[in-house]
PDB file of C-alpha atoms in Angstrom:
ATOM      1  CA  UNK A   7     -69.700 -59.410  12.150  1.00 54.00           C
ATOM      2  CA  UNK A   8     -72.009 -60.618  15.146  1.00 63.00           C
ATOM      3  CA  UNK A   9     -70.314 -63.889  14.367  1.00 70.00           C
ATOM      4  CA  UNK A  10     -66.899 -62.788  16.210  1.00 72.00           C
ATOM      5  CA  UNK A  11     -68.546 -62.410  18.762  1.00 86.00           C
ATOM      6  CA  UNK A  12     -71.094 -64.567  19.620  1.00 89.00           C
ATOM      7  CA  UNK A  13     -69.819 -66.495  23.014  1.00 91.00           C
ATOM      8  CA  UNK A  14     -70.259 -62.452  24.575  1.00 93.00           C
ATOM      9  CA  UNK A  15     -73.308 -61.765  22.760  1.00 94.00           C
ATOM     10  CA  UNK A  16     -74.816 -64.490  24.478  1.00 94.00           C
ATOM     11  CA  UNK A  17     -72.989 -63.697  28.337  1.00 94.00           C
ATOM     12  CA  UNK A  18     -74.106 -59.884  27.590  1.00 96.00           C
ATOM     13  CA  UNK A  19     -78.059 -60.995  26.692  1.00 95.00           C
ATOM     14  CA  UNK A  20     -78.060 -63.702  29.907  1.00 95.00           C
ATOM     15  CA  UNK A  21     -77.200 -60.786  32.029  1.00 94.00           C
ATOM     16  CA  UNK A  22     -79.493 -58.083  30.993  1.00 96.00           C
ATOM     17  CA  UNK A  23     -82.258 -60.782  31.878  1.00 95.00           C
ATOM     18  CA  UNK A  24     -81.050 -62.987  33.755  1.00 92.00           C
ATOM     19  CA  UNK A  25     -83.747 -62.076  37.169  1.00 87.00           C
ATOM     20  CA  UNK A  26     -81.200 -60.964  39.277  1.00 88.00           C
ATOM     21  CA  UNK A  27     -83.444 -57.658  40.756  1.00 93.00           C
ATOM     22  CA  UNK A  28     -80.858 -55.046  41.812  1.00 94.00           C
ATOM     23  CA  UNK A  29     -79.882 -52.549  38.982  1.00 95.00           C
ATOM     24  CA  UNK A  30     -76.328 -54.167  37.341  1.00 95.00           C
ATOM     25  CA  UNK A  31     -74.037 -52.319  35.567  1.00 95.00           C
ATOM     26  CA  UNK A  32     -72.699 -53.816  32.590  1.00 95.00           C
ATOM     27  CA  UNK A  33     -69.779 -51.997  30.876  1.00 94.00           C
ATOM     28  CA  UNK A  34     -68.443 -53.640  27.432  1.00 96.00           C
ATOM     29  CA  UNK A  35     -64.532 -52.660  26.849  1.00 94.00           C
ATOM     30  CA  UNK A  36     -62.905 -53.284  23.921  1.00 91.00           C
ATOM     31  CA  UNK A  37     -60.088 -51.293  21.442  1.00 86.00           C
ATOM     32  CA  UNK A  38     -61.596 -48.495  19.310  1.00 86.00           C
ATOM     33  CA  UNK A  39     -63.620 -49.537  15.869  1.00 81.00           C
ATOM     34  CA  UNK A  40     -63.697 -53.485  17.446  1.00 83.00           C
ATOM     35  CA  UNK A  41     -67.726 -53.223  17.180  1.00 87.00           C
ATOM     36  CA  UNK A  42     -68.758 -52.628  20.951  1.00 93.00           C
ATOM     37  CA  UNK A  43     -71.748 -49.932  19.885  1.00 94.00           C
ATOM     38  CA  UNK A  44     -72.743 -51.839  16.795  1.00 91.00           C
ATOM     39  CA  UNK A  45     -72.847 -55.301  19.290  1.00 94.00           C
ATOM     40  CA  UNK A  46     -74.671 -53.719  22.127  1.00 96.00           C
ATOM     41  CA  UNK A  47     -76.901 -51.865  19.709  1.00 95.00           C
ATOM     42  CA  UNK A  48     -77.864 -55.021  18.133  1.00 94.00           C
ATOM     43  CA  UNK A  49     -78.496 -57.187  21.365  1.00 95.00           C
ATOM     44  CA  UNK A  50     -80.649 -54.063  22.571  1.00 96.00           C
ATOM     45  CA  UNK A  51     -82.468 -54.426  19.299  1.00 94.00           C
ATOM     46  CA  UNK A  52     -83.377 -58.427  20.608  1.00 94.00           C
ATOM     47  CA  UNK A  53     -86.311 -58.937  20.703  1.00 94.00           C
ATOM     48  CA  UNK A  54     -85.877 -60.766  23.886  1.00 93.00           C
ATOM     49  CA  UNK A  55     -84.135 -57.989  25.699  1.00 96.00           C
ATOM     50  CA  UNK A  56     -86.970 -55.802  23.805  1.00 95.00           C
ATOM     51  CA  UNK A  57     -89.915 -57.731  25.792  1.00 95.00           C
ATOM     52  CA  UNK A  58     -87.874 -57.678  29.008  1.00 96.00           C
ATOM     53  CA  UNK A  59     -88.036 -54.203  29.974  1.00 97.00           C
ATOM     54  CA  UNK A  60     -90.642 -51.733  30.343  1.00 96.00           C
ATOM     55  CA  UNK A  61     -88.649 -49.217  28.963  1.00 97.00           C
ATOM     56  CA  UNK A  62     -85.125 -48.748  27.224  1.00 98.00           C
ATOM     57  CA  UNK A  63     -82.865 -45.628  25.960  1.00 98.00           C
ATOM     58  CA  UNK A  64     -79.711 -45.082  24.521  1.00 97.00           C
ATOM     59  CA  UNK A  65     -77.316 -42.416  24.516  1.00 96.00           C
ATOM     60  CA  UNK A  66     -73.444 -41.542  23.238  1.00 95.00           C
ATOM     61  CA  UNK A  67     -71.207 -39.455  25.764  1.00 94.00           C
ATOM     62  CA  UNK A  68     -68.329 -38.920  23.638  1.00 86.00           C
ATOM     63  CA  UNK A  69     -64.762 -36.972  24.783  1.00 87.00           C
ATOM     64  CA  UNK A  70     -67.446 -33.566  25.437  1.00 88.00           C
ATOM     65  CA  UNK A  71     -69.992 -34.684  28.244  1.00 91.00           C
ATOM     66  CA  UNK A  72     -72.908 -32.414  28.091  1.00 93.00           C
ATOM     67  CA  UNK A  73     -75.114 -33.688  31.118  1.00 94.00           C
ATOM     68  CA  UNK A  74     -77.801 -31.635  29.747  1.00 94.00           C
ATOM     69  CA  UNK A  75     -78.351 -33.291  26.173  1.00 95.00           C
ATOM     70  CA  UNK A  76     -77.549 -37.096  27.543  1.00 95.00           C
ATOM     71  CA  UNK A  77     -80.351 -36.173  30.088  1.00 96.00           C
ATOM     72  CA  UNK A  78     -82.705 -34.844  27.252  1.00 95.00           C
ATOM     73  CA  UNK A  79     -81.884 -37.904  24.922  1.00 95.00           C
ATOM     74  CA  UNK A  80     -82.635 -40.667  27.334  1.00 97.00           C
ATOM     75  CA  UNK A  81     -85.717 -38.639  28.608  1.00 96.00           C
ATOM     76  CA  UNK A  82     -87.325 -38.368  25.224  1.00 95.00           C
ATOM     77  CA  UNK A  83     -87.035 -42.442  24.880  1.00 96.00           C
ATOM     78  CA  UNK A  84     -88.691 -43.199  28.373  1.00 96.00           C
ATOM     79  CA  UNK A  85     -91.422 -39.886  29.025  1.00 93.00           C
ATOM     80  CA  UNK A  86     -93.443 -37.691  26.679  1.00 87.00           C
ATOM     81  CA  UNK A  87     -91.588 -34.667  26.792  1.00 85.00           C
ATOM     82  CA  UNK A  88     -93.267 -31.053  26.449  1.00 85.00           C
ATOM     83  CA  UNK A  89     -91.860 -27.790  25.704  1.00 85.00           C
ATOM     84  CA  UNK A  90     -91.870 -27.208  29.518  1.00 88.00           C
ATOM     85  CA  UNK A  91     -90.002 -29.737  30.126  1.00 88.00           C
ATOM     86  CA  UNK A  92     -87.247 -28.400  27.638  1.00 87.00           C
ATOM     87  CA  UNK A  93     -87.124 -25.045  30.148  1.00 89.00           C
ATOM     88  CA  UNK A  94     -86.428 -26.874  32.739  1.00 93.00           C
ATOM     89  CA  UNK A  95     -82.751 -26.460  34.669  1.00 95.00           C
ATOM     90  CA  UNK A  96     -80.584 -29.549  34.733  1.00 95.00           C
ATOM     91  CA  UNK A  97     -81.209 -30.617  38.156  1.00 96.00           C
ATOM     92  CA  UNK A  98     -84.649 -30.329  37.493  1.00 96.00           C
ATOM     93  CA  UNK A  99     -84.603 -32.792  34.236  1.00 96.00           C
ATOM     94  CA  UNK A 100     -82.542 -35.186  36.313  1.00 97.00           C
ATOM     95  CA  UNK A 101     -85.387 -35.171  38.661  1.00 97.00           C
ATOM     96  CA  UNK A 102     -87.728 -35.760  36.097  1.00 96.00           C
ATOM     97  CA  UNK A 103     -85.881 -38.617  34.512  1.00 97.00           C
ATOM     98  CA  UNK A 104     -85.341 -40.409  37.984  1.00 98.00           C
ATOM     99  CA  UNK A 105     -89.295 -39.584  38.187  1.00 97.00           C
ATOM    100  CA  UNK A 106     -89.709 -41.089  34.588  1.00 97.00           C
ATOM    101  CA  UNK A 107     -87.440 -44.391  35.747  1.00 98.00           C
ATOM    102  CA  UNK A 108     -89.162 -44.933  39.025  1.00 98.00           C
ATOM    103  CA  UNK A 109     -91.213 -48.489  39.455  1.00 97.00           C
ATOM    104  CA  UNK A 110     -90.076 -49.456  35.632  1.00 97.00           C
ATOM    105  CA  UNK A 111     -87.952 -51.970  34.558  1.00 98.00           C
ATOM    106  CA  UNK A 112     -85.193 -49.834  32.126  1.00 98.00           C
ATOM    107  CA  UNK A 113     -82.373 -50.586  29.830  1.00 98.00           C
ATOM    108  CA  UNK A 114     -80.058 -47.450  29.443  1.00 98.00           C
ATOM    109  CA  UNK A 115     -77.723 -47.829  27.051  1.00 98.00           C
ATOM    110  CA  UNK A 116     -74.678 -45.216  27.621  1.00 96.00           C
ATOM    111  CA  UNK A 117     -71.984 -45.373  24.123  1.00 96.00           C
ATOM    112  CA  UNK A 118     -68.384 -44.513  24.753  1.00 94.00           C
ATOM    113  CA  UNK A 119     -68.021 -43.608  27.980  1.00 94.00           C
ATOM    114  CA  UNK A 120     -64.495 -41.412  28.120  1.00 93.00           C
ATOM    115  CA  UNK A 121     -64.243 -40.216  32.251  1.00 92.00           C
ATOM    116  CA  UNK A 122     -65.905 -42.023  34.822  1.00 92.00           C
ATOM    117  CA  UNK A 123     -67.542 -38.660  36.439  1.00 91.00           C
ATOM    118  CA  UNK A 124     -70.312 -38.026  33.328  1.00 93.00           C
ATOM    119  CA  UNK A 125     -71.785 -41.797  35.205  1.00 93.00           C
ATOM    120  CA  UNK A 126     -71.015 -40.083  38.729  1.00 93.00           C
ATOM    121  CA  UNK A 127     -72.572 -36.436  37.517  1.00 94.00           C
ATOM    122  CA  UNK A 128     -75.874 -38.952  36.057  1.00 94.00           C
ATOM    123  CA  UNK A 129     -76.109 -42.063  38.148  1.00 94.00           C
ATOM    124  CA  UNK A 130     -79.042 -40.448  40.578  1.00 95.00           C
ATOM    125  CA  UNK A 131     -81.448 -40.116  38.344  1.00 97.00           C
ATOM    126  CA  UNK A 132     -81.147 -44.334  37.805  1.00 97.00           C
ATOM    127  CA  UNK A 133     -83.433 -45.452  40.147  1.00 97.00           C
ATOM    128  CA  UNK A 134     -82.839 -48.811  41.846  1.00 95.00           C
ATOM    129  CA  UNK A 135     -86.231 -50.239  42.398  1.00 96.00           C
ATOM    130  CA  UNK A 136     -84.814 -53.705  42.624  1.00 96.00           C
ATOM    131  CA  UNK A 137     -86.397 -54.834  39.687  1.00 96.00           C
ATOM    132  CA  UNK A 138     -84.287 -56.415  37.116  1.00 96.00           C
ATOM    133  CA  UNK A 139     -82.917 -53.312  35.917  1.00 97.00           C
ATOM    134  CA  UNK A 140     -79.455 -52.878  33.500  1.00 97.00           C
ATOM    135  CA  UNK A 141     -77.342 -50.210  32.766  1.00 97.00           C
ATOM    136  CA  UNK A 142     -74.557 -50.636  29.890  1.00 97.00           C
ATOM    137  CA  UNK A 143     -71.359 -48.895  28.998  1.00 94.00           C
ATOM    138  CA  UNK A 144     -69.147 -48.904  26.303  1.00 96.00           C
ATOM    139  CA  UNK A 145     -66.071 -47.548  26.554  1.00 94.00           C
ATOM    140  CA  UNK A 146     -62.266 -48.248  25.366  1.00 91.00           C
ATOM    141  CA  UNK A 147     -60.974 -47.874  28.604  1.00 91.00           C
ATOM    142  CA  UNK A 148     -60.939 -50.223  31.113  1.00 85.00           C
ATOM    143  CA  UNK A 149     -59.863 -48.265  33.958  1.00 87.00           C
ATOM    144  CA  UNK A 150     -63.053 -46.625  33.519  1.00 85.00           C
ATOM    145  CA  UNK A 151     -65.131 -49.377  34.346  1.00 78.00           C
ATOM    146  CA  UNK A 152     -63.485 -50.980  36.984  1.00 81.00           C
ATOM    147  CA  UNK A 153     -64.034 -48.129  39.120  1.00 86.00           C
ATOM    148  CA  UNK A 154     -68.100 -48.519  38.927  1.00 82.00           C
ATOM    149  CA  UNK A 155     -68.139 -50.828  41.501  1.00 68.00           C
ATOM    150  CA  UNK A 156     -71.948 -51.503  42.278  1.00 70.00           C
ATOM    151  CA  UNK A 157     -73.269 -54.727  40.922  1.00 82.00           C
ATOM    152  CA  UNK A 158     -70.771 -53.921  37.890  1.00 89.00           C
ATOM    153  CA  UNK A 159     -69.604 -56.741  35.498  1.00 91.00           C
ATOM    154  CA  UNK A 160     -67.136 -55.914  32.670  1.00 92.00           C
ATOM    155  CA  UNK A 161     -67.050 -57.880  29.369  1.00 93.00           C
ATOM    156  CA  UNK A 162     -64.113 -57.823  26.986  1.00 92.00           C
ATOM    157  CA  UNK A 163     -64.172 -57.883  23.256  1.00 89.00           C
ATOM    158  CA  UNK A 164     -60.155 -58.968  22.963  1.00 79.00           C
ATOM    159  CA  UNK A 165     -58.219 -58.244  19.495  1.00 69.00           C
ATOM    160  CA  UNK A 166     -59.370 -60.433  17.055  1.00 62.00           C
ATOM    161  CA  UNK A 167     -57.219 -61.966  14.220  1.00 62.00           C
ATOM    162  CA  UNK A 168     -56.057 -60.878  11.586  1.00 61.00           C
ATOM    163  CA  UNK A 169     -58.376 -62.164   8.945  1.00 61.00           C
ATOM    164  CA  UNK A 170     -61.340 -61.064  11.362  1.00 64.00           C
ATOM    165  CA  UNK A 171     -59.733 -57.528  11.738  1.00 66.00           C
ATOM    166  CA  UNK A 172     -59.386 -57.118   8.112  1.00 69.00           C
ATOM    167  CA  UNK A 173     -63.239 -58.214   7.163  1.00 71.00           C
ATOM    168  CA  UNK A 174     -64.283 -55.790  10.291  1.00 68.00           C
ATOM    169  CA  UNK A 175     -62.416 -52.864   8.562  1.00 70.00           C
ATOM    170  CA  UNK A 176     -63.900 -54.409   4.800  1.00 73.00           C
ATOM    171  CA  UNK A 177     -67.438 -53.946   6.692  1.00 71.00           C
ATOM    172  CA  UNK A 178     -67.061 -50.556   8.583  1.00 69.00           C
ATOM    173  CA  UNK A 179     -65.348 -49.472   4.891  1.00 76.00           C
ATOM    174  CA  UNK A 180     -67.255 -50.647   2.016  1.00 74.00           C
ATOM    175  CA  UNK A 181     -70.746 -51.622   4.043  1.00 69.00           C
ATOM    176  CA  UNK A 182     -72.364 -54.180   1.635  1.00 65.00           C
ATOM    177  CA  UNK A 183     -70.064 -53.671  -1.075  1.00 77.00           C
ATOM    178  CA  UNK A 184     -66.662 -55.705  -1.782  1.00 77.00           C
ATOM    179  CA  UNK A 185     -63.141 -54.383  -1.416  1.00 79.00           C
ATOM    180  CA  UNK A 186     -61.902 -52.862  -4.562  1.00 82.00           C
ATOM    181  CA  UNK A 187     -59.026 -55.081  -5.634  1.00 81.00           C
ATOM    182  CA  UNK A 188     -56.582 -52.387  -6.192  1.00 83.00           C
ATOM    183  CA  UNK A 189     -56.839 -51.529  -2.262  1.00 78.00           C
ATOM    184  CA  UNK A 190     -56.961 -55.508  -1.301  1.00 74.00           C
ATOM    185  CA  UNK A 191     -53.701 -55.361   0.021  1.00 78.00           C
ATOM    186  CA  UNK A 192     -53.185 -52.084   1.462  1.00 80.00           C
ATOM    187  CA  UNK A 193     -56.403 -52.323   3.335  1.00 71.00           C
ATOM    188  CA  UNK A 194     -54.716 -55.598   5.180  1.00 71.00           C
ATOM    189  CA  UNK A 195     -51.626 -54.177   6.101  1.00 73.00           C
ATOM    190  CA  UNK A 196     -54.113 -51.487   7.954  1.00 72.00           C
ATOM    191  CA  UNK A 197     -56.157 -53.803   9.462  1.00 67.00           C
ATOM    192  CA  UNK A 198     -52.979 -55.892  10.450  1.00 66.00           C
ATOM    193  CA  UNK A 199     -50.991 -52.382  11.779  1.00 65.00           C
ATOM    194  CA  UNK A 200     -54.411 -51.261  13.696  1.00 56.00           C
ATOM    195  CA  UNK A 201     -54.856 -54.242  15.510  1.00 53.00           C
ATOM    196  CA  UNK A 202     -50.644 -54.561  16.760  1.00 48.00           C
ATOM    197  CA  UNK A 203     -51.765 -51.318  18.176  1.00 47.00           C
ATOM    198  CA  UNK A 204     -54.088 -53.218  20.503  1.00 44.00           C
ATOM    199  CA  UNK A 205     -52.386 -56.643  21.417  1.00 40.00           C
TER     200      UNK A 205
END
């Protein structure tokens, strides 16, 4: 899979370390089920990204943005969180996570991004210490991203062909296992169909 896209593998790892000091905003766009999450899940797995950062998190937003448990998720990555700080009001945990943030160099990882206001409701409590730190998005909707406009780069994952669209569908379908030979050629006319959708 990683294979299809390797060329923005590489441009998405080169930014998230590239020593450029203020906090960048990456957001990765791409049609649904293309891999974004599994690519930027397995460049935030590299273990040069890994040794960059102080600390890193990652959290999904989904269509039902509950500020509350994206603040909780990411804070349980970074800080050591107690049962006090679980009775703590919103505003307070975004306090606490901007407290958590501050002076470190972090890699937040924030999956399918729907609306652009969950990023406005949560972007104070990302602390810009001007020290190499990255923020990335995924979403399916470009419009999103191009209205974060701070130090914001957006990568596309364009439709891929159809041989490449039907051994992504093969992989998110039957994992490590081969395509049943009775549903060989149905499964291509769904991977061909899904990705007309997109062009």
């Amino acid at each position: 899979f990683l294979e299809l896209f390797e060329d923005e593998a590489k441009k998405i790892t080169e930014q998230l370390t590239n020593g450029i000091m203020p906090l960048q905003i990456l957001s990765v766009v791409g049609m649904p089920g293309i891999g974004k999450t599994t690519l930027v899940r397995s460049i935030f797995e590299n273990p040069s990204v890994l040794l960059h950062f102080h600390v890193r998190a990652r959290c999904c937003v989904t269509q039902v943005y509950q500020k509350r448990r994206l603040l909780l998720e990411v804070l349980q990555q970074v800080s050591k969180v107690s049962y006090k700080v679980l009775g703590m009001t919103d505003d307070r945990l975004a306090l606490k996570l901007y407290q958590s943030l501050k002076g470190k160099r972090y890699l937040i990882f924030v999956d399918d991004l729907w609306d652009i206001w969950p990023w406005n409701d949560m972007k104070a409590s990302f602390p810009d210490d001007n020290n190499g730190s990255r923020i990335v998005f995924t979403s399916r909707f470009h419009n999103i991203t191009s209205q974060i406009t701070t130090n914001s780069i957006t990568i596309f994952l364009n439709p891929i062909s159809d041989l490449s669209s039907w051994e992504l569908l093969q992989v998110k379908l039957f994992k490590q296992e081969s395509c049943p030979q009775e549903l060989f050629g149905i499964g291509q006319q769904i991977a061909k169909a899904y990705q007309l959708l997109w062009i």
